[in-house]
Amino acid sequence: METLAGEWWESGSWWQFAITISVSLMAGALAAWAALRSTNPKRKINWWIQSNTPLFNRPAGDGALLNVALGSVRLSSPRIVELVISNSGSRDVTASMFHEGESINFDFDEDVSAILDVVTDPEGTLLPRIEAWRTLIPATGGRHRGGILIKPSLLRRGQTIAVTVLVDGEEKPVQCAQFPLIDVDQSNVRPGSLSREVVDVLPNTFLHVGPFRIRLSR
């Protein structure tokens, strides 16, 4: 018996129709997205740990040839941590956006002994006031934990601030314990990089078009 018609995906007119519909939908979505962005500009703060480097390969003990002290206090597990905060959004973040004058609070889960350096880029942008905090952990024999506070300030669009701190303790994940900015998103990944979850999922994701199976990847 002679076949009068092939499968639907073999029809050239169907593919032309599908492509036309897809392009129209994409154009409409892009136009709506552009209109939304123009009326509601996005504000976003990214932050990440640039480096977390111990000064010793092992904790400094009484028999160590080299010790580090801050004033009269000896540091047993000193490390240098660099935290970077970036205004990656399309608008400036102003001091008035800090709800009730509260600060952004980063918790290092170890004792922050000192703030060593603060650098802003581009050069000439305003540096926010940054303070270290520490608190005694009950029932730990005098162990402290600490972090830093970013006080309300103007953060320019595209501005990046690098804060270098001296920490005494093991390497722990840094957490943003408080983010009181109004109508500002936050993300703990470097701008332009994919999150670990997305990277793990993409290699196992497929798109089905008719009889075709397309694997998605980075």
Coordinates of N, CA and C in Angstrom, one line a residue:
M1 N 0.8 -1.2 0.0 CA 0.0 0.0 0.0 C 0.9 1.2 0.0
E2 N 0.5 2.2 -0.8 CA 1.3 3.4 -1.0 C 1.0 4.4 0.2
T3 N 2.1 4.9 0.8 CA 1.9 5.9 1.9 C 1.7 7.3 1.3
L4 N 0.5 7.9 1.7 CA 0.2 9.2 1.1 C 0.8 10.3 1.9
A5 N 1.1 10.1 3.2 CA 1.6 11.2 4.0 C 2.6 10.6 5.0
G6 N 3.7 11.3 5.3 CA 4.6 10.9 6.3 C 4.2 11.3 7.7
E7 N 5.1 11.1 8.6 CA 4.8 11.6 10.0 C 4.7 13.1 10.0
W8 N 4.0 13.6 11.0 CA 3.8 15.1 11.0 C 5.0 15.9 11.1
W9 N 6.1 15.3 11.7 CA 7.3 16.1 11.8 C 8.1 16.2 10.5
E10 N 7.7 15.3 9.5 CA 8.4 15.3 8.2 C 7.8 16.4 7.3
S11 N 6.7 17.1 7.7 CA 6.1 18.1 6.9 C 6.8 19.4 7.0
G12 N 7.2 19.9 5.8 CA 7.9 21.2 5.8 C 7.1 22.3 6.2
S13 N 5.8 22.3 5.9 CA 4.9 23.4 6.3 C 4.7 23.4 7.8
W14 N 4.7 22.2 8.4 CA 4.5 22.2 9.9 C 5.7 22.8 10.6
W15 N 6.9 22.5 10.1 CA 8.1 23.1 10.7 C 8.1 24.6 10.5
Q16 N 7.7 25.1 9.3 CA 7.6 26.5 9.1 C 6.6 27.2 10.0
F17 N 5.5 26.5 10.2 CA 4.5 27.0 11.2 C 5.0 27.1 12.6
A18 N 5.7 26.0 13.0 CA 6.2 25.9 14.4 C 7.3 27.0 14.6
I19 N 8.2 27.2 13.6 CA 9.2 28.2 13.8 C 8.6 29.6 13.9
T20 N 7.6 29.8 13.1 CA 7.0 31.2 13.1 C 6.3 31.4 14.4
I21 N 5.6 30.4 15.0 CA 5.0 30.6 16.3 C 6.0 30.8 17.4
S22 N 7.1 30.0 17.3 CA 8.1 30.1 18.3 C 8.8 31.5 18.3
V23 N 9.1 32.0 17.1 CA 9.7 33.3 17.0 C 8.8 34.4 17.5
S24 N 7.5 34.3 17.2 CA 6.5 35.3 17.7 C 6.4 35.3 19.2
L25 N 6.4 34.0 19.8 CA 6.3 34.0 21.2 C 7.5 34.5 21.9
M26 N 8.7 34.2 21.3 CA 9.9 34.7 21.9 C 10.0 36.3 21.8
A27 N 9.6 36.8 20.7 CA 9.6 38.3 20.5 C 8.6 38.9 21.5
G28 N 7.4 38.3 21.7 CA 6.5 38.9 22.6 C 7.0 38.8 24.0
A29 N 7.6 37.7 24.4 CA 8.2 37.5 25.7 C 9.3 38.5 26.0
L30 N 10.2 38.7 25.0 CA 11.3 39.7 25.2 C 10.7 41.1 25.3
A31 N 9.7 41.4 24.5 CA 9.1 42.8 24.6 C 8.5 43.0 26.0
A32 N 7.8 42.0 26.5 CA 7.2 42.1 27.8 C 8.3 42.2 28.9
W33 N 9.3 41.4 28.8 CA 10.4 41.5 29.7 C 11.1 42.8 29.7
A34 N 11.3 43.4 28.5 CA 12.0 44.7 28.4 C 11.1 45.8 29.1
A35 N 9.8 45.7 28.8 CA 8.9 46.7 29.4 C 8.9 46.6 30.9
L36 N 8.9 45.4 31.4 CA 8.9 45.2 32.9 C 10.2 45.7 33.5
R37 N 11.3 45.4 32.8 CA 12.6 45.9 33.4 C 12.7 47.4 33.4
S38 N 12.1 48.0 32.4 CA 12.2 49.5 32.3 C 11.4 50.2 33.4
T39 N 10.3 49.5 33.8 CA 9.4 50.1 34.8 C 9.8 49.6 36.2
N40 N 10.5 48.5 36.3 CA 10.9 47.9 37.6 C 12.4 47.5 37.5
P41 N 13.3 48.5 37.5 CA 14.7 48.1 37.3 C 15.2 47.2 38.5
K42 N 16.0 46.2 38.2 CA 16.4 45.2 39.1 C 17.6 45.7 39.9
R43 N 17.5 45.5 41.2 CA 18.6 45.8 42.1 C 19.0 44.4 42.7
K44 N 20.3 44.2 42.7 CA 20.8 42.9 43.2 C 22.2 43.1 43.8
I45 N 22.5 42.4 44.9 CA 23.8 42.3 45.5 C 24.3 40.9 45.4
N46 N 25.5 40.7 44.9 CA 26.1 39.4 44.9 C 27.3 39.4 45.9
W47 N 27.5 38.3 46.6 CA 28.6 38.3 47.5 C 29.2 36.8 47.4
W48 N 30.5 36.8 47.6 CA 31.2 35.4 47.5 C 32.5 35.5 48.3
I49 N 33.0 34.3 48.6 CA 34.3 34.3 49.2 C 35.4 34.1 48.2
Q50 N 36.3 35.1 48.0 CA 37.3 35.0 47.0 C 38.4 34.1 47.4
S51 N 38.8 34.1 48.7 CA 39.9 33.2 49.2 C 39.7 33.0 50.7
N52 N 40.2 31.8 51.1 CA 40.2 31.5 52.5 C 41.4 30.7 52.8
T53 N 42.5 31.4 53.2 CA 43.8 30.8 53.3 C 44.4 30.7 54.7
P54 N 44.7 29.5 55.2 CA 45.3 29.4 56.5 C 46.8 29.9 56.5
L55 N 47.2 30.5 57.6 CA 48.6 30.9 57.7 C 49.5 29.7 58.0
F56 N 49.0 28.7 58.7 CA 49.7 27.5 59.0 C 49.1 26.3 58.5
N57 N 49.9 25.2 58.2 CA 49.3 24.0 57.8 C 48.6 23.2 58.9
R58 N 49.0 23.6 60.1 CA 48.4 22.9 61.3 C 48.3 24.0 62.4
P59 N 47.4 23.8 63.4 CA 47.3 24.8 64.5 C 48.6 25.0 65.2
A60 N 48.9 26.3 65.6 CA 50.1 26.6 66.3 C 50.0 26.2 67.7
G61 N 50.9 25.4 68.2 CA 50.9 25.0 69.6 C 52.1 25.6 70.3
D62 N 52.2 25.2 71.6 CA 53.3 25.8 72.4 C 54.7 25.5 71.9
G63 N 54.8 24.4 71.1 CA 56.1 24.1 70.6 C 56.4 24.6 69.2
A64 N 55.5 25.4 68.7 CA 55.7 25.9 67.3 C 56.8 26.9 67.2
L65 N 57.5 26.9 66.1 CA 58.6 27.8 65.9 C 58.1 29.2 65.5
L66 N 56.9 29.2 65.0 CA 56.3 30.5 64.5 C 54.9 30.6 65.1
N67 N 54.6 31.8 65.7 CA 53.3 32.0 66.3 C 52.8 33.4 65.8
V68 N 51.5 33.5 65.8 CA 50.8 34.8 65.4 C 50.0 35.3 66.5
A69 N 50.2 36.6 66.8 CA 49.4 37.2 68.0 C 48.9 38.5 67.5
L70 N 47.7 38.8 68.0 CA 47.1 40.1 67.8 C 47.1 40.8 69.2
G71 N 48.0 41.8 69.3 CA 48.2 42.4 70.6 C 48.8 41.4 71.5
S72 N 48.1 41.1 72.6 CA 48.6 40.1 73.6 C 47.9 38.7 73.4
V73 N 47.1 38.6 72.4 CA 46.3 37.4 72.2 C 46.9 36.5 71.1
R74 N 47.3 35.3 71.5 CA 47.9 34.4 70.5 C 46.8 33.7 69.7
L75 N 46.9 33.7 68.4 CA 46.0 33.0 67.5 C 46.4 31.6 67.2
S76 N 45.5 30.7 67.4 CA 45.9 29.3 67.3 C 45.7 28.8 65.9
S77 N 44.7 29.3 65.1 CA 44.5 28.8 63.8 C 44.2 30.0 62.9
P78 N 45.1 30.9 62.7 CA 44.9 32.1 61.9 C 44.7 31.8 60.4
R79 N 43.8 32.6 59.8 CA 43.6 32.5 58.4 C 43.1 33.8 57.8
I80 N 43.4 34.0 56.6 CA 43.0 35.2 55.9 C 41.8 34.9 55.0
V81 N 40.7 35.7 55.2 CA 39.5 35.4 54.4 C 39.2 36.7 53.6
E82 N 38.9 36.6 52.3 CA 38.5 37.8 51.5 C 37.1 37.6 51.1
L83 N 36.3 38.5 51.5 CA 34.8 38.5 51.2 C 34.6 39.6 50.2
V84 N 33.9 39.3 49.1 CA 33.7 40.3 48.0 C 32.2 40.6 47.9
I85 N 31.8 41.9 47.9 CA 30.4 42.3 47.8 C 30.3 43.1 46.5
S86 N 29.3 42.8 45.7 CA 29.2 43.5 44.4 C 27.8 43.9 44.1
N87 N 27.6 45.2 43.7 CA 26.3 45.6 43.2 C 26.2 45.3 41.7
S88 N 25.6 44.1 41.5 CA 25.5 43.6 40.1 C 24.2 44.0 39.4
G89 N 23.3 44.8 40.1 CA 22.1 45.2 39.5 C 22.2 46.3 38.6
S90 N 21.0 46.8 38.1 CA 21.0 47.9 37.1 C 20.8 49.2 37.7
R91 N 20.7 49.3 39.0 CA 20.5 50.6 39.7 C 21.4 50.7 40.9
D92 N 21.6 51.9 41.4 CA 22.3 52.1 42.7 C 21.4 51.6 43.8
V93 N 22.1 51.2 44.9 CA 21.4 50.8 46.2 C 21.8 52.0 47.1
T94 N 20.7 52.6 47.7 CA 20.9 53.8 48.5 C 20.8 53.4 50.0
A95 N 21.3 54.2 50.9 CA 21.3 54.0 52.3 C 19.9 53.8 52.8
S96 N 18.9 54.5 52.2 CA 17.5 54.5 52.7 C 16.9 53.1 52.4
M97 N 17.5 52.3 51.6 CA 17.0 51.0 51.4 C 17.3 50.0 52.5
F98 N 18.2 50.3 53.4 CA 18.5 49.5 54.5 C 17.3 49.6 55.5
H99 N 16.5 48.6 55.7 CA 15.3 48.7 56.5 C 15.6 49.1 58.0
E100 N 15.0 50.2 58.4 CA 15.2 50.8 59.7 C 16.7 50.9 60.1
G101 N 17.5 51.2 59.1 CA 18.9 51.5 59.4 C 19.7 50.2 59.8
E102 N 19.2 49.0 59.6 CA 19.9 47.8 59.9 C 21.0 47.6 59.0
S103 N 22.0 46.8 59.4 CA 23.2 46.5 58.6 C 23.1 45.1 58.0
I104 N 23.8 44.9 56.9 CA 24.0 43.6 56.3 C 25.0 42.9 57.2
N105 N 24.7 41.7 57.7 CA 25.5 40.9 58.6 C 26.0 39.6 58.0
F106 N 27.3 39.5 58.0 CA 28.0 38.3 57.5 C 28.5 37.6 58.7
D107 N 28.1 36.3 58.9 CA 28.6 35.5 60.0 C 29.6 34.5 59.5
F108 N 30.8 34.5 60.1 CA 31.9 33.7 59.7 C 32.0 32.4 60.5
D109 N 31.1 32.3 61.6 CA 31.1 31.1 62.4 C 32.4 30.8 63.1
E110 N 33.3 31.7 63.1 CA 34.6 31.6 63.8 C 34.9 33.1 64.3
D111 N 35.9 33.2 65.1 CA 36.3 34.5 65.7 C 37.0 35.4 64.7
V112 N 36.3 36.5 64.4 CA 36.9 37.5 63.5 C 37.8 38.4 64.3
S113 N 39.1 38.3 64.2 CA 40.1 39.0 65.0 C 40.2 40.4 64.6
A114 N 40.2 40.7 63.3 CA 40.4 42.0 62.8 C 40.1 42.2 61.3
I115 N 39.7 43.4 60.9 CA 39.5 43.7 59.5 C 40.9 44.3 59.0
L116 N 41.5 43.6 58.1 CA 42.8 44.0 57.6 C 42.8 45.0 56.5
D117 N 41.8 44.9 55.6 CA 41.8 45.8 54.5 C 40.4 45.9 53.9
V118 N 40.1 47.0 53.3 CA 38.8 47.2 52.6 C 39.2 48.0 51.3
V119 N 38.8 47.4 50.1 CA 39.1 48.1 48.8 C 37.8 48.2 48.0
T120 N 37.6 49.3 47.4 CA 36.5 49.5 46.5 C 36.9 49.7 45.1
D121 N 36.1 49.2 44.2 CA 36.3 49.4 42.7 C 34.9 49.7 42.1
P122 N 34.9 50.7 41.2 CA 35.9 51.6 40.7 C 36.5 52.5 41.8
E123 N 37.7 52.9 41.5 CA 38.4 53.8 42.5 C 37.6 55.1 42.6
G124 N 37.5 55.6 43.8 CA 36.7 56.8 44.1 C 35.3 56.6 44.5
T125 N 34.8 55.4 44.4 CA 33.4 55.2 44.9 C 33.4 55.1 46.4
L126 N 32.3 55.5 47.0 CA 32.2 55.6 48.5 C 32.4 54.2 49.2
L127 N 33.2 54.2 50.2 CA 33.4 53.0 51.0 C 32.4 53.0 52.1
P128 N 31.6 52.0 52.3 CA 30.7 51.9 53.4 C 31.4 51.7 54.7
R129 N 30.8 52.0 55.8 CA 31.4 51.8 57.1 C 31.2 50.3 57.4
I130 N 32.3 49.6 57.7 CA 32.3 48.2 58.0 C 32.9 47.9 59.4
E131 N 32.2 47.1 60.2 CA 32.6 46.9 61.5 C 32.7 45.4 61.8
A132 N 33.6 44.9 62.6 CA 33.7 43.5 63.0 C 32.9 43.4 64.3
W133 N 32.3 42.2 64.5 CA 31.6 41.9 65.7 C 32.0 40.5 66.2
R134 N 31.9 40.3 67.5 CA 32.2 39.0 68.0 C 31.3 38.7 69.2
T135 N 31.0 37.5 69.5 CA 30.2 37.2 70.7 C 30.7 35.9 71.3
L136 N 30.5 35.7 72.6 CA 31.0 34.6 73.3 C 29.9 33.4 73.1
I137 N 30.4 32.2 72.8 CA 29.5 31.1 72.6 C 29.5 30.4 74.0
P138 N 28.3 30.3 74.6 CA 28.1 29.7 75.9 C 28.6 28.2 75.9
A139 N 29.1 27.9 77.1 CA 29.5 26.5 77.4 C 30.6 25.9 76.4
T140 N 31.5 26.8 75.9 CA 32.5 26.4 75.0 C 33.9 26.7 75.5
G141 N 34.0 27.0 76.8 CA 35.3 27.3 77.4 C 35.9 28.6 76.8
G142 N 35.1 29.6 76.5 CA 35.6 30.9 76.1 C 35.7 31.1 74.6
R143 N 35.1 30.2 73.8 CA 35.2 30.3 72.3 C 34.3 31.4 71.8
H144 N 34.8 32.1 70.8 CA 34.0 33.2 70.3 C 33.7 32.9 68.8
R145 N 32.6 33.5 68.3 CA 32.3 33.6 66.9 C 32.1 35.0 66.5
G146 N 32.2 35.3 65.2 CA 32.1 36.7 64.8 C 31.8 36.8 63.3
G147 N 31.8 38.1 62.9 CA 31.5 38.4 61.5 C 31.8 39.9 61.3
I148 N 31.2 40.4 60.2 CA 31.3 41.8 59.9 C 29.9 42.4 59.6
L149 N 29.8 43.7 59.8 CA 28.6 44.4 59.5 C 28.8 45.5 58.4
I150 N 28.0 45.5 57.4 CA 28.1 46.5 56.3 C 27.0 47.5 56.7
K151 N 27.4 48.7 57.1 CA 26.5 49.7 57.6 C 25.7 50.4 56.4
P152 N 24.6 50.9 56.6 CA 23.8 51.6 55.5 C 24.7 52.6 54.8
S153 N 24.7 52.5 53.5 CA 25.6 53.3 52.6 C 25.1 53.2 51.2
L154 N 25.6 54.2 50.4 CA 25.3 54.1 48.9 C 26.3 53.1 48.3
L155 N 25.7 52.1 47.6 CA 26.4 51.2 46.8 C 26.1 51.4 45.3
R156 N 27.1 51.9 44.6 CA 26.9 52.3 43.2 C 26.7 51.1 42.3
R157 N 25.9 51.3 41.3 CA 25.8 50.2 40.3 C 27.2 49.8 39.7
G158 N 27.5 48.5 39.7 CA 28.8 48.1 39.3 C 29.9 48.2 40.3
Q159 N 29.6 48.7 41.5 CA 30.7 48.8 42.5 C 30.9 47.5 43.2
T160 N 32.2 47.2 43.4 CA 32.7 46.0 44.1 C 33.5 46.3 45.3
I161 N 33.2 45.7 46.4 CA 34.0 46.0 47.7 C 34.6 44.6 48.1
A162 N 35.9 44.7 48.4 CA 36.6 43.5 48.9 C 37.1 43.7 50.3
V163 N 36.6 42.9 51.2 CA 36.9 43.0 52.6 C 37.8 41.8 53.0
T164 N 39.0 42.2 53.5 CA 40.0 41.1 54.0 C 40.0 41.1 55.5
V165 N 39.8 39.9 56.1 CA 39.7 39.8 57.5 C 40.6 38.7 58.0
L166 N 41.0 38.9 59.3 CA 41.8 37.9 60.0 C 40.9 37.1 60.9
V167 N 40.9 35.8 60.6 CA 40.0 34.9 61.4 C 40.8 33.9 62.1
D168 N 40.4 33.6 63.4 CA 41.1 32.6 64.2 C 40.2 31.4 64.3
G169 N 40.4 30.4 63.5 CA 39.5 29.2 63.6 C 39.6 28.4 62.3
E170 N 38.8 27.3 62.3 CA 38.7 26.4 61.1 C 38.0 27.1 60.0
E171 N 38.2 26.5 58.8 CA 37.4 27.1 57.6 C 36.0 26.7 57.8
K172 N 35.1 27.6 57.8 CA 33.7 27.4 57.9 C 32.9 28.2 56.8
P173 N 31.8 27.7 56.4 CA 31.0 28.5 55.4 C 30.6 29.8 55.9
V174 N 30.7 30.9 55.2 CA 30.3 32.2 55.6 C 28.8 32.3 55.2
Q175 N 28.0 32.8 56.1 CA 26.6 33.0 55.9 C 26.2 34.5 55.9
C176 N 25.2 34.9 55.1 CA 24.7 36.2 55.2 C 23.5 36.1 56.2
A177 N 23.8 36.4 57.5 CA 22.8 36.2 58.5 C 21.7 37.2 58.5
Q178 N 21.9 38.4 57.9 CA 20.9 39.4 57.9 C 21.1 40.2 56.6
F179 N 20.0 40.4 55.8 CA 20.1 41.2 54.6 C 18.8 42.1 54.6
P180 N 18.9 43.2 55.2 CA 17.7 44.1 55.4 C 17.4 45.0 54.3
L181 N 17.9 44.8 53.1 CA 17.7 45.7 52.0 C 16.3 45.5 51.4
I182 N 15.6 46.6 51.1 CA 14.3 46.6 50.6 C 14.3 46.6 49.1
D183 N 13.6 45.6 48.5 CA 13.5 45.5 47.0 C 14.8 45.3 46.4
V184 N 15.7 44.5 47.1 CA 17.0 44.2 46.5 C 17.2 42.7 46.7
D185 N 17.5 42.0 45.6 CA 17.8 40.6 45.7 C 19.3 40.4 46.1
Q186 N 19.5 39.2 46.6 CA 20.9 38.8 47.0 C 21.2 37.4 46.5
S187 N 22.5 37.2 46.2 CA 22.9 35.9 45.7 C 24.4 35.7 46.2
N188 N 24.7 34.5 46.7 CA 26.0 34.2 47.2 C 26.9 33.5 46.1
V189 N 26.8 33.9 44.9 CA 27.6 33.4 43.8 C 28.2 34.6 43.1
R190 N 29.4 34.5 42.4 CA 30.0 35.5 41.7 C 29.1 35.8 40.4
P191 N 28.9 37.1 40.1 CA 28.1 37.4 38.9 C 28.7 36.7 37.6
G192 N 27.8 36.1 36.8 CA 28.2 35.5 35.6 C 28.5 34.0 35.8
S193 N 28.5 33.5 37.0 CA 28.8 32.1 37.2 C 27.5 31.4 37.5
L194 N 27.4 30.1 37.1 CA 26.2 29.3 37.5 C 26.3 28.7 38.8
S195 N 25.2 28.6 39.5 CA 25.2 27.9 40.8 C 25.6 26.5 40.7
R196 N 26.1 25.9 41.8 CA 26.4 24.5 41.7 C 25.3 23.6 41.4
E197 N 24.1 23.9 41.8 CA 22.9 23.1 41.5 C 22.6 23.1 40.0
V198 N 22.7 24.2 39.4 CA 22.4 24.3 37.9 C 23.4 23.5 37.2
V199 N 24.7 23.6 37.6 CA 25.8 22.9 36.9 C 25.5 21.4 37.0
D200 N 25.1 20.9 38.1 CA 24.8 19.5 38.3 C 23.6 19.0 37.5
V201 N 22.6 19.8 37.3 CA 21.4 19.4 36.7 C 21.5 19.4 35.2
L202 N 22.2 20.4 34.6 CA 22.2 20.6 33.1 C 22.6 19.4 32.4
P203 N 23.7 18.7 32.7 CA 24.1 17.5 31.9 C 23.1 16.4 31.8
N204 N 22.1 16.4 32.7 CA 21.1 15.3 32.7 C 19.8 15.8 32.2
T205 N 19.7 17.0 31.6 CA 18.5 17.6 31.1 C 18.4 17.5 29.6
F206 N 17.2 17.0 29.1 CA 17.0 16.8 27.7 C 15.7 17.6 27.3
L207 N 15.8 18.1 26.0 CA 14.6 18.7 25.4 C 14.1 17.9 24.2
H208 N 12.8 17.6 24.2 CA 12.2 16.7 23.2 C 11.5 17.5 22.2
V209 N 11.8 17.4 20.9 CA 11.1 18.1 19.9 C 10.8 17.0 18.8
G210 N 9.5 16.6 18.8 CA 9.1 15.5 17.9 C 9.8 14.3 18.2
P211 N 10.5 13.7 17.3 CA 11.2 12.4 17.5 C 12.6 12.7 18.0
F212 N 13.0 14.0 18.1 CA 14.4 14.3 18.4 C 14.6 14.6 19.9
R213 N 15.7 14.1 20.5 CA 16.1 14.3 21.9 C 17.4 15.1 21.9
I214 N 17.3 16.3 22.5 CA 18.4 17.2 22.5 C 18.9 17.3 23.9
R215 N 20.2 17.0 24.1 CA 20.8 17.1 25.5 C 21.3 18.6 25.7
L216 N 20.9 19.1 26.9 CA 21.3 20.5 27.2 C 22.6 20.4 28.1
S217 N 23.5 21.3 27.8 CA 24.8 21.4 28.6 C 25.3 22.8 28.6
R218 N 26.3 23.0 29.4 CA 26.9 24.4 29.5 C 27.5 24.8 28.2

